[in-house]
Coordinates of C-alpha atoms in Angstrom, one line a residue:
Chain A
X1 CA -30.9 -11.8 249.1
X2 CA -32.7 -13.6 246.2
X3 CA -35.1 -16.2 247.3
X4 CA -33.2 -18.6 245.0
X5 CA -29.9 -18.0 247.1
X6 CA -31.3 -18.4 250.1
X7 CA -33.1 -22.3 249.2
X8 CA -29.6 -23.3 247.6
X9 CA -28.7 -22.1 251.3
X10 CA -30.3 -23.9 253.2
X11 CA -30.5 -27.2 251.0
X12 CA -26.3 -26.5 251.4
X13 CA -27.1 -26.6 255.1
X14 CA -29.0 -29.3 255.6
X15 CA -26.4 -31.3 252.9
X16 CA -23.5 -30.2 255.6
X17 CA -25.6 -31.4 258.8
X18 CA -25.8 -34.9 257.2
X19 CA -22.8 -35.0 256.0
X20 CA -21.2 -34.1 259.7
X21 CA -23.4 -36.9 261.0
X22 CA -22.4 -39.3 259.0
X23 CA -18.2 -39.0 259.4
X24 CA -19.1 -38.2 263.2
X25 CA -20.8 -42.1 263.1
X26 CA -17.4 -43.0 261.5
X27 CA -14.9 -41.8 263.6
X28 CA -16.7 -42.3 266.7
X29 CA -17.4 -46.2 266.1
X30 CA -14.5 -48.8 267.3
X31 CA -14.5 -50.0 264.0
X32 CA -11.3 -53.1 265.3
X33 CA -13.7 -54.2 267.7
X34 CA -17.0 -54.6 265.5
X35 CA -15.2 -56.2 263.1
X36 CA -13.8 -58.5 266.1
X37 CA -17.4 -59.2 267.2
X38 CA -19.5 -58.9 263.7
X39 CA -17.2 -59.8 261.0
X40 CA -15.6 -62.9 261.5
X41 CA -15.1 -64.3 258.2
X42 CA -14.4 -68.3 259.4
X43 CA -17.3 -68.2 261.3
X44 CA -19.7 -66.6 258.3
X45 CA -18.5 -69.5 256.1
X46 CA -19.1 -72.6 258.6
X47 CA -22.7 -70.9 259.4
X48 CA -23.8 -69.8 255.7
X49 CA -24.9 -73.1 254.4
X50 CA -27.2 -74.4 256.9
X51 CA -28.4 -70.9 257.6
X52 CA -29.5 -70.8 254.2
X53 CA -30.8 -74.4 253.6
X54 CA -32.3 -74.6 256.9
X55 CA -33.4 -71.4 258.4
X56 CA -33.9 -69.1 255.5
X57 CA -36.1 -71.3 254.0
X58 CA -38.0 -72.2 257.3
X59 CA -38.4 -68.5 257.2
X60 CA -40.0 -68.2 253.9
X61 CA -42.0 -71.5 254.5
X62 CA -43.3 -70.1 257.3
X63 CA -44.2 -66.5 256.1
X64 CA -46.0 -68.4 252.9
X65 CA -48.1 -70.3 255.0
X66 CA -49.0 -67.9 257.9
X67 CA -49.9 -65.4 254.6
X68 CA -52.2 -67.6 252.7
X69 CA -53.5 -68.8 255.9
X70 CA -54.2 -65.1 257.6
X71 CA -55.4 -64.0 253.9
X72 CA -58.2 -66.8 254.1
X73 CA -59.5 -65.8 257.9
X74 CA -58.8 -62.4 257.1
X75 CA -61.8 -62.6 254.0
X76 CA -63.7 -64.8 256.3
X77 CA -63.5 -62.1 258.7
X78 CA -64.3 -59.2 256.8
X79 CA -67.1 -61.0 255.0
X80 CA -68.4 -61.7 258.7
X81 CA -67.9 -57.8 259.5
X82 CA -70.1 -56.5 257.1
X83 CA -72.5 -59.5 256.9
X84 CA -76.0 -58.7 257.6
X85 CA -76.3 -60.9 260.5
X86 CA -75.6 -59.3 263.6
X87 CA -74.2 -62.1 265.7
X88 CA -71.1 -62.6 262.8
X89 CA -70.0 -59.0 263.0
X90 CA -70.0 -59.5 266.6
X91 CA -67.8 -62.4 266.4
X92 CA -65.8 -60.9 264.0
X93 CA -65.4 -57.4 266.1
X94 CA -64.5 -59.5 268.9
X95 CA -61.7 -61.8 267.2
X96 CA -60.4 -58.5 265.4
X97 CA -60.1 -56.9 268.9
X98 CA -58.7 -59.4 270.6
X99 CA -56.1 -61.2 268.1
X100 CA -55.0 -57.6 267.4
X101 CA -54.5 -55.9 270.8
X102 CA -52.6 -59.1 271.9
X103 CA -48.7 -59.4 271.5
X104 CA -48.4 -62.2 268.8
X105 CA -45.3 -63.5 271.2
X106 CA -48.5 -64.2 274.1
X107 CA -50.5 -65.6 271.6
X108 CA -48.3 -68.3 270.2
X109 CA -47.3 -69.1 273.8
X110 CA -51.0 -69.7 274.5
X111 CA -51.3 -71.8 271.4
X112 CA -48.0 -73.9 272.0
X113 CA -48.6 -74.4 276.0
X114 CA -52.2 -72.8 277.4
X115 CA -54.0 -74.9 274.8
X116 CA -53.0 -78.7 275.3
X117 CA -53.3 -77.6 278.8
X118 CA -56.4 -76.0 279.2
X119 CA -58.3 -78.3 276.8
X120 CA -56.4 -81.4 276.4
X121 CA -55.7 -80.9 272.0
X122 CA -52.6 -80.8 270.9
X123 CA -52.6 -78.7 267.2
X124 CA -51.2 -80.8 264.4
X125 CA -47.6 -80.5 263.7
X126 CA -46.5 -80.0 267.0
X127 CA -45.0 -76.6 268.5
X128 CA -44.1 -75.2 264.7
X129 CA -47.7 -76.1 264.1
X130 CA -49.0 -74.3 267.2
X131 CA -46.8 -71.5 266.8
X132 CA -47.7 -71.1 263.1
X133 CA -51.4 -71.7 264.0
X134 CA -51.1 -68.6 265.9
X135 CA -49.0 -66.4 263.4
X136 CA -52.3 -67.7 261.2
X137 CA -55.0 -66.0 263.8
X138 CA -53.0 -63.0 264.4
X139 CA -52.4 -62.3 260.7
X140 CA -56.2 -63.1 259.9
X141 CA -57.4 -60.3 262.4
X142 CA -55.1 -57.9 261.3
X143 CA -55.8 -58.6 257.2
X144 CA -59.3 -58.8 257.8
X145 CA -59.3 -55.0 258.5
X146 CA -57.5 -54.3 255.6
X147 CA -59.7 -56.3 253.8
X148 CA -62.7 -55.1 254.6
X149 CA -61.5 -51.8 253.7
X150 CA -61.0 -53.0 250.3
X151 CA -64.2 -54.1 249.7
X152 CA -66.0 -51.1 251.1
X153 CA -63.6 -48.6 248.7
X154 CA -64.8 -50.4 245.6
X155 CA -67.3 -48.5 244.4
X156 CA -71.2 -49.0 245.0
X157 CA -72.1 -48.5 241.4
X158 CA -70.2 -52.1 240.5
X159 CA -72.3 -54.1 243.0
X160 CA -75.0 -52.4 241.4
X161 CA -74.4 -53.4 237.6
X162 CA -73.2 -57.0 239.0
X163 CA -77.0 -57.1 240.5
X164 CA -78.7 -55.5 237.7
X165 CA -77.3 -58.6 235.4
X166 CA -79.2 -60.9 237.7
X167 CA -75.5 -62.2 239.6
X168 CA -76.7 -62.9 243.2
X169 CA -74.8 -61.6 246.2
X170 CA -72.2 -64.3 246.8
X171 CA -71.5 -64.5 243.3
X172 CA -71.1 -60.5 242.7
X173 CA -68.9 -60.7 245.9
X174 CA -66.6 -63.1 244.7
X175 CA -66.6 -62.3 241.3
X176 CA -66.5 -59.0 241.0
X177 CA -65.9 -56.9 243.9
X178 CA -63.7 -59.2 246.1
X179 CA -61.0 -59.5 243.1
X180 CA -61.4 -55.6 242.7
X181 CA -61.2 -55.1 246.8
X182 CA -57.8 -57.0 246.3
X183 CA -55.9 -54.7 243.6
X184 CA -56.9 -51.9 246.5
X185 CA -55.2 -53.7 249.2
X186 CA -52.1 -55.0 248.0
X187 CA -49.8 -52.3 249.7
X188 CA -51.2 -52.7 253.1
X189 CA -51.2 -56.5 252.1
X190 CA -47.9 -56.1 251.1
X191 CA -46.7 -54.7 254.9
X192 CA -48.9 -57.6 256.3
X193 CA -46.1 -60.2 254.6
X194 CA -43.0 -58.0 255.3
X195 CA -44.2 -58.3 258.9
X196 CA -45.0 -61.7 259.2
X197 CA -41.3 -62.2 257.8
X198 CA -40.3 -60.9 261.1
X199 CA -43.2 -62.3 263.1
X200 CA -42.0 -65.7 262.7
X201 CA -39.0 -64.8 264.8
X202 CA -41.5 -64.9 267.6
X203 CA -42.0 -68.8 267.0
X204 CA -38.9 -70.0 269.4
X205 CA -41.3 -69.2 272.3
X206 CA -43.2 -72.3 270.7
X207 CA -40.3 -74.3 271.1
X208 CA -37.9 -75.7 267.9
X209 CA -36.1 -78.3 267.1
X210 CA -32.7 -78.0 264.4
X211 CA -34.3 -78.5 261.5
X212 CA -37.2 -76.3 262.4
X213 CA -35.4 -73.2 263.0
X214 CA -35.6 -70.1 261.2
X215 CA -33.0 -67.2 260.6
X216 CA -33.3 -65.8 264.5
X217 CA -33.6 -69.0 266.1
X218 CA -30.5 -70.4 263.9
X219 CA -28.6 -67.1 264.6
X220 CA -29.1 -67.0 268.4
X221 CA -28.4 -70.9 268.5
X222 CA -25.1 -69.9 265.9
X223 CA -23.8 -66.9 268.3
X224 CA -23.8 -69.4 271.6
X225 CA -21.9 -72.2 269.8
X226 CA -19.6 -69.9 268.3
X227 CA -19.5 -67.2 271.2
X228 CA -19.4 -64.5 268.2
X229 CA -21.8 -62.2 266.8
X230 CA -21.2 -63.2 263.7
X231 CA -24.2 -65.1 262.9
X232 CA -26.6 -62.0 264.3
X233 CA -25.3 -59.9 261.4
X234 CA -26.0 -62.5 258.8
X235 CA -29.1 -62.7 260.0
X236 CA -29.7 -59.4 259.8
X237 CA -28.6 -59.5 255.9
X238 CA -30.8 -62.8 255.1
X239 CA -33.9 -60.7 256.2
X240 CA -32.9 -57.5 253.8
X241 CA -31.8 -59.9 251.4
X242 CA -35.5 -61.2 251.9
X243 CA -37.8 -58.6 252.3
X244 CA -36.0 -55.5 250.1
X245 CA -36.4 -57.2 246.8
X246 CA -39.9 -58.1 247.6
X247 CA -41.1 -55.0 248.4
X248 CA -38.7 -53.8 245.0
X249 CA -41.1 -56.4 242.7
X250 CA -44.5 -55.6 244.8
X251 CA -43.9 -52.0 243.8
X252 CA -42.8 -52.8 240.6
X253 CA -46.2 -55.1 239.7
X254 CA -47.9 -52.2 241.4
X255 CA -46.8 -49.6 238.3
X256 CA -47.8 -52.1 236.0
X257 CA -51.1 -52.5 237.0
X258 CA -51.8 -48.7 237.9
X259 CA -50.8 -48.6 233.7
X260 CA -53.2 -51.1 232.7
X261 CA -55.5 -49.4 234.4
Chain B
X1 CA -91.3 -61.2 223.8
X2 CA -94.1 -60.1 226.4
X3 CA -97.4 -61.6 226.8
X4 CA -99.6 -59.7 224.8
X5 CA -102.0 -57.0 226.6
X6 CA -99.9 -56.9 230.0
X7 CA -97.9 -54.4 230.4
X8 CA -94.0 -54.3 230.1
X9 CA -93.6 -52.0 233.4
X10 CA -96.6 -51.3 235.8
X11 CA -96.1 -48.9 238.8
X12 CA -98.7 -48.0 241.2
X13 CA -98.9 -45.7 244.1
X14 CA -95.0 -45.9 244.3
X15 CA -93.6 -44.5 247.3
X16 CA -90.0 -44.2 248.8
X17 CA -88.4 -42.4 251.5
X18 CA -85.1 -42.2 252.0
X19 CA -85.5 -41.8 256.2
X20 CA -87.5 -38.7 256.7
X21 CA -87.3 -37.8 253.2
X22 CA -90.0 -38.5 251.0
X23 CA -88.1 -38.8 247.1
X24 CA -91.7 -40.7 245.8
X25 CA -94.7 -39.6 246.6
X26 CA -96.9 -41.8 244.8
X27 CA -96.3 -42.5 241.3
X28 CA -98.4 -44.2 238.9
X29 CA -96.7 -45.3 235.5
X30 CA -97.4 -48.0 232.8
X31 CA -95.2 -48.9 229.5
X32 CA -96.3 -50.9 227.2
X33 CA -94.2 -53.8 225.2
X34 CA -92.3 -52.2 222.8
X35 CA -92.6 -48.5 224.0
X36 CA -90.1 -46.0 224.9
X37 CA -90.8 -43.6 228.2
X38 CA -88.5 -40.7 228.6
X39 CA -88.8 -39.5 232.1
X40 CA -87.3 -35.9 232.2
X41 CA -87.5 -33.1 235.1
X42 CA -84.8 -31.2 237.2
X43 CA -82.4 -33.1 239.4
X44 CA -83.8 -34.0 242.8
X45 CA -87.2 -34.9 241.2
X46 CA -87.0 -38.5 242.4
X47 CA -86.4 -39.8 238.6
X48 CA -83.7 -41.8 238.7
X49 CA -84.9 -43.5 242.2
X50 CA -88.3 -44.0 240.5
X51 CA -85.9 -46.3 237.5
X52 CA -84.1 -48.0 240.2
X53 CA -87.2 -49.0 242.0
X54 CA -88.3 -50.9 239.0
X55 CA -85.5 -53.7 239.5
X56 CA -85.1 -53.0 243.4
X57 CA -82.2 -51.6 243.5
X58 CA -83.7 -49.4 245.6
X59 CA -86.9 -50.7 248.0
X60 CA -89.9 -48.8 247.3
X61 CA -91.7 -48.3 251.2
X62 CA -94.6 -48.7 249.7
X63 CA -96.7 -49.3 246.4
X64 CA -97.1 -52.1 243.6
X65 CA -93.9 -52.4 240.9
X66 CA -95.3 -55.0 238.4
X67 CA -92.8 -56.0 235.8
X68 CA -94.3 -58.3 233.0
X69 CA -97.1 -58.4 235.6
X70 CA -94.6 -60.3 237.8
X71 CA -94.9 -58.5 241.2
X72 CA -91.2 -57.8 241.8
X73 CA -91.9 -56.8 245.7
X74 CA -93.2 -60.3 246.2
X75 CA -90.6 -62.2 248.7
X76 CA -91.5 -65.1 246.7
X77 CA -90.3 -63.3 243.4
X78 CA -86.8 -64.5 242.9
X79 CA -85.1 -60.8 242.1
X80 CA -81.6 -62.0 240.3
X81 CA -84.0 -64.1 237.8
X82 CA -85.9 -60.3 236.9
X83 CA -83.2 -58.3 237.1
X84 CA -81.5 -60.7 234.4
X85 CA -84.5 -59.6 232.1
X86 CA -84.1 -55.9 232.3
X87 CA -80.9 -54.2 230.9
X88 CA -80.1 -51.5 232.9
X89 CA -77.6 -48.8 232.1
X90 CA -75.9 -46.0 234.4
X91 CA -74.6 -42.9 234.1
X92 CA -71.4 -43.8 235.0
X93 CA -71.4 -46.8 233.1
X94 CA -70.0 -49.2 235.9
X95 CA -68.0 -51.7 233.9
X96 CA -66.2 -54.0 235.7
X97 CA -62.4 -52.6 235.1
X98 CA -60.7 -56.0 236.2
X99 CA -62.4 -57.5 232.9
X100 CA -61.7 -57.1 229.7
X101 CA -64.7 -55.7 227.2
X102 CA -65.7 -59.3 226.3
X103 CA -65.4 -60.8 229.8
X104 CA -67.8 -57.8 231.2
X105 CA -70.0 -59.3 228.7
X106 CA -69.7 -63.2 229.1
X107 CA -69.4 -63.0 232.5
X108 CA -73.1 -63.2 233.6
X109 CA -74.1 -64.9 230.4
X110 CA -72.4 -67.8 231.9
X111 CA -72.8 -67.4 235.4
X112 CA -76.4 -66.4 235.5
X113 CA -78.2 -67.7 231.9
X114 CA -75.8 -71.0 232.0
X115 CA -74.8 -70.4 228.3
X116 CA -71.5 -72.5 228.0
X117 CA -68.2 -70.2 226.9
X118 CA -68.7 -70.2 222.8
X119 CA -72.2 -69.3 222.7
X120 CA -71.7 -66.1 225.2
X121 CA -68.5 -65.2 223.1
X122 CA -70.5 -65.6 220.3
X123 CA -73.3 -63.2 221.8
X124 CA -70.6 -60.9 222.9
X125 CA -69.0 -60.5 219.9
X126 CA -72.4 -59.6 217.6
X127 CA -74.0 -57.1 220.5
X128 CA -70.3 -55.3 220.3
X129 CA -70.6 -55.3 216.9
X130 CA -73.9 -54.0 217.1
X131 CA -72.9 -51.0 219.4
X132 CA -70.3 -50.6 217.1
X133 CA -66.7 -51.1 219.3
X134 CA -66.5 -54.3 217.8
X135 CA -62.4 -53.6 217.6
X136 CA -62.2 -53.7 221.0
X137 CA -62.8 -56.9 222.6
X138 CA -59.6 -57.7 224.1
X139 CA -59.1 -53.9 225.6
X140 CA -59.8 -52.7 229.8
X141 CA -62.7 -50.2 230.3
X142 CA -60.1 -48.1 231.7
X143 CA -58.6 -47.5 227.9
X144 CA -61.7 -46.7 226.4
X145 CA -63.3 -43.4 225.8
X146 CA -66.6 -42.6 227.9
X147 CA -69.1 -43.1 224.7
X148 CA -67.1 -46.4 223.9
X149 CA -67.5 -47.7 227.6
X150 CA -71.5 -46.7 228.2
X151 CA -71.7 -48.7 224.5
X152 CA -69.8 -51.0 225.9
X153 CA -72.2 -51.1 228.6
X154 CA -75.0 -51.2 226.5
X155 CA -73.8 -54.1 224.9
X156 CA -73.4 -55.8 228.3
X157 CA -76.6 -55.1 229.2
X158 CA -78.2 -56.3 225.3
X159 CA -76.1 -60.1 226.0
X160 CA -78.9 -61.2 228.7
X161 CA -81.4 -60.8 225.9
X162 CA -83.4 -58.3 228.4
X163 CA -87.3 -58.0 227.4
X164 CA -86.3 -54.0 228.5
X165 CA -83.8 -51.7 229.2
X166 CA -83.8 -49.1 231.7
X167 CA -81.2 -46.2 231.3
X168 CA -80.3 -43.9 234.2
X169 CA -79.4 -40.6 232.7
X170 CA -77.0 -42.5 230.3
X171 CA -75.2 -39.7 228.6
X172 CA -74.9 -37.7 231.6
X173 CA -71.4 -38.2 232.2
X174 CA -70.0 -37.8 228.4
X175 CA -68.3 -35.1 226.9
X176 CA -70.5 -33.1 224.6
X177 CA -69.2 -34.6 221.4
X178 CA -69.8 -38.2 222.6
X179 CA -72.8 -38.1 223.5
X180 CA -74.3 -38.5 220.0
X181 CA -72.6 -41.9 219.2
X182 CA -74.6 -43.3 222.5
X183 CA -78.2 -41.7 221.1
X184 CA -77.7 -43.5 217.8
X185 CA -77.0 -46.6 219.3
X186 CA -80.6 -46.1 221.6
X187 CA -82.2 -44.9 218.4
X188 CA -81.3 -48.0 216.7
X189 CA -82.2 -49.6 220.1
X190 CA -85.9 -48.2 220.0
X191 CA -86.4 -48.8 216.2
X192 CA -85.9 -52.8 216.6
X193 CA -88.2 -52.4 219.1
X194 CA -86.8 -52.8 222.9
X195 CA -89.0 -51.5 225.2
X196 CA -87.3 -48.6 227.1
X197 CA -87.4 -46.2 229.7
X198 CA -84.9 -43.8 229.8
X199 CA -84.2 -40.9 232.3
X200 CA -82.8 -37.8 230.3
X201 CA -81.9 -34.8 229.8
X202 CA -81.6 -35.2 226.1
X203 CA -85.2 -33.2 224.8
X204 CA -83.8 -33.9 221.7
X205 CA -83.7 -37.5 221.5
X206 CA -87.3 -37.3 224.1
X207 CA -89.1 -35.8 221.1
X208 CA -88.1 -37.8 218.1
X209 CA -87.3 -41.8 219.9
X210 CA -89.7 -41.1 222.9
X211 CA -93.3 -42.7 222.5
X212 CA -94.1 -41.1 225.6
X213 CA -93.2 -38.5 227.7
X214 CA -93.0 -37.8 231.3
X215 CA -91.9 -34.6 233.7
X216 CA -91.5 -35.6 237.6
X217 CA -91.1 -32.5 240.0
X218 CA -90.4 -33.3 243.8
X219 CA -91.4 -37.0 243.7
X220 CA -94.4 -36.6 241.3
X221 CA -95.3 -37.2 238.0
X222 CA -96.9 -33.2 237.2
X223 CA -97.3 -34.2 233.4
X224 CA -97.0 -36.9 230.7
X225 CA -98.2 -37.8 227.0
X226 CA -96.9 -37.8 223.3
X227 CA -93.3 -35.6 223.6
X228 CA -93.6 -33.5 221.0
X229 CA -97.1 -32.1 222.7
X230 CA -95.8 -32.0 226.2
X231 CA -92.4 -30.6 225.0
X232 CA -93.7 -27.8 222.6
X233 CA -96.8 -26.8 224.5
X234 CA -96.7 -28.0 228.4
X235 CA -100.2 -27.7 230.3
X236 CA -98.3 -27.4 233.9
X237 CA -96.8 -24.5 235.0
X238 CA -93.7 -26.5 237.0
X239 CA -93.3 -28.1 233.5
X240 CA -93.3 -24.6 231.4
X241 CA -90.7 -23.4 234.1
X242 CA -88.4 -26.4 234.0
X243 CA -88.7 -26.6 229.9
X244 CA -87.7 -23.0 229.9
X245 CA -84.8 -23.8 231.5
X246 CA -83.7 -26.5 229.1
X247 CA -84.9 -25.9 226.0

């Protein structure tokens, strides 16, 4: 047999296998009963609007300000991690380890409940406050490894020139090698924000009021008043509906850039 | 312009170790205001670590580096203020490829001499002219061809009004056919009379811009004088071998 036969084969094969899998999925689902438990039209209208005024946008509030406030601590971080000083890039190793290898649910518990406890403050804005406060630290630790990857891939030779025209350290840092460090990072950076979309599910442990609920909170809250599913899958949909064009433009900006290059 | 009678670049008993490496094993070197110092000699020879110890980008272990009889090893010295007055050029250019041509020039001109946004535009625009890519200002390093981004460089390098310029092997990296657009701008560079020293591999442009001449082997300086004498009839037998070689 030609070798050309044989790939059409097999790429005929593997076409049939997914194929089979896919009807197999079909027939075999109870298709009157998910519809039933999913797809209740009546319910989809009376939830859309406030899921969309209310938690969709608590969402993205949320996500925006955990981002920008992770992205600061995360440069903070990775500055500390390859400072000179010893006693920062323990700090920093420390923070990193621990923020990281803790489940973010544990750690906006502790923030909403251990903290007011243990040391008598209560974090401003009350248990979104807390619970974003949290979203913040765990974020920070995680960008501040990406980070700090970025700066160390930008080549040596630019802190070099940057020094050679008499720019201090700081200066060459921020001026030249941290914006560089970021054009590195932005697909890494770009996960970091998909994540955090669905990290700030994990904020009902703070506790949440009605006008402080995003898409998960809302949808649970949505599926026990109207003891239907419903609202789950439009939740579902509001994240895509979220995060799939974002990734579309990141990549998109991404292109550009790699052309300007 | 230099105080007259002291020396542009003074180094003595230069040495640096890179760990248990020894790359300088005592160098003495002295150029004048105005002079141009080639320093040639086969790769390894400590050359271009000898050029970066002049502005500390690398730390000598141990010697004197005197620059406009400043001691630059001082911890008093303020480095960023001496580095500003020598122009130093790399082999691999290093622009900064988030900046456009002009901003890689203005940006330390602002940041580091103070000048306000105009004037440094201004200086920009007549040192690219200069170096001849005066067309493009507005383009990314990353759209340039290597001669037009180590002119670029150069350019850079000429904004700080530096009292000298050091060049690490600054056509190295060039395909063949480049190269002599950089030279001409260094020729023109030596003729207005910039103190220079360049490390090269470029005998040609050693013997007719080069006031001086000077072949390192294995962290040492094994021979130096007028280029044309050391090139044409070397005393050392290290330098006949390596010339060989070359020439």
């Amino acid at each position: 047999m030609r070798r050309t036969t044989k790939r059409r084969i097999s790429r005929g094969v593997l076409y049939l296998i997914f194929i089979a899998a896919v009807v197999l999925i079909a027939i075999s689902a109870d298709w009157e009963r998910l519809r039933a438990n999913f797809l209740q039209t009546d319910i989809a209208r009376e939830q859309l609007p406030d899921m969309i005024t209310v938690a969709a946008k608590n969402t993205v509030l949320f996500t925006l300000i955990a981002f920008a406030g992770g992205l600061l601590l995360g440069v903070v971080l990775a500055l500390m991690k390859l400072s000179t000083v010893l006693p920062y890039r323990w700090l920093a190793i420390g923070y990193i380890e621990l923020f990281r290898g803790l489940p973010a649910l544990l750690t906006i518990f502790g923030m909403a409940y251990v903290l007011p406890i243990a040391f008598n403050v209560n974090v401003p804005g009350g248990a979104v406050g807390a619970g974003l406060l949290a979203l913040i630290m765990v974020a920070g630790a995680y960008m501040a490894e990406v980070i700090r990857a970025g700066i160390q891939g930008v080549p040596k030779g630019q802190t070099e020139a940057a020094r050679s025209l008499g720019m201090g350290s700081g200066r060459t840092m921020f001026s030249i090698i941290l914006p560089q460090a970021f054009r590195i990072v932005i697909p890494p950076l770009t996960n970091e924000f998909v994540l955090l979309i669905k990290d700030t599910s994990l904020l009902f442990i703070a506790g949440s009021t009605l006008a402080t609920r995003e898409i998960t909170t809302f949808a649970r809250d949505g599926v026990v008043n109207t003891a239907n599913a419903t609202p789950l899958l439009m939740a579902a949909m509001l994240y895509l509906l979220i995060t799939v064009p974002l990734t579309r433009l990141v990549a998109v900006l991404e292109r550009r850039m790699a052309r300007s290059r | 312009m230099t105080t007259n009678g002291v020396p542009a670049i003074e180094v003595a008993e230069l040495r640096k170790s890179f760990g248990p490496n020894e790359v300088l094993k005592g160098i003495d070197l002295t150029v004048a205001p105005g002079e141009v110092v080639c320093v040639i000699g086969p790769s390894g020879s400590g050359k271009s670590t000898l050029l970066r110890c002049v502005n500390r980008l690398e730390e000598p272990t141990s010697g004197k580096v005197l620059v406009e009889g400043i001691d630059i090893l001082d911890p008093e010295v303020d480095v960023d203020r001496v580095r500003a007055r020598i122009g130093m050029v790399f082999q691999q250019f290093n622009l900064f490829p988030h900046l456009t041509v002009l901003r890689n020039l203005t940006i330390a001109q602002q940041r580091v001499l103070g000048r306000s946004k105009d004037e440094a535009i201004d200086v920009a625009r007549k040192n690219l002219e200069r170096v001849g890519v005066g067309d493009k200002i507005d383009a990314y390093p990353a759209h340039l061809s290597g001669g037009q981004q180590q002119r670029v460089a150069i350019a850079r390098s000429l904004s700080m009004n530096p009292d000298m310029m050091l060049f690490d092997e600054p056509t190295s990296a060039l395909d063949p056919e480049l190269v002599g657009d950089v030279l001409d701008v260094m020729r023109d560079l030596a003729r207005s009379g910039m103190t220079m020293m360049v490390v090269t591999h470029e005998m040609g442009f050693a013997r007719e811009v080069g006031d001086d001449l000077v072949f390192m082997d294995e962290g040492l300086i094994v021979e130096s004088g007028r280029p044309r004498e050391v090139l044409s009839n070397p005393q050392h037998k290290r330098t006949q071998a390596f010339l060989s070689k070359v020439l």
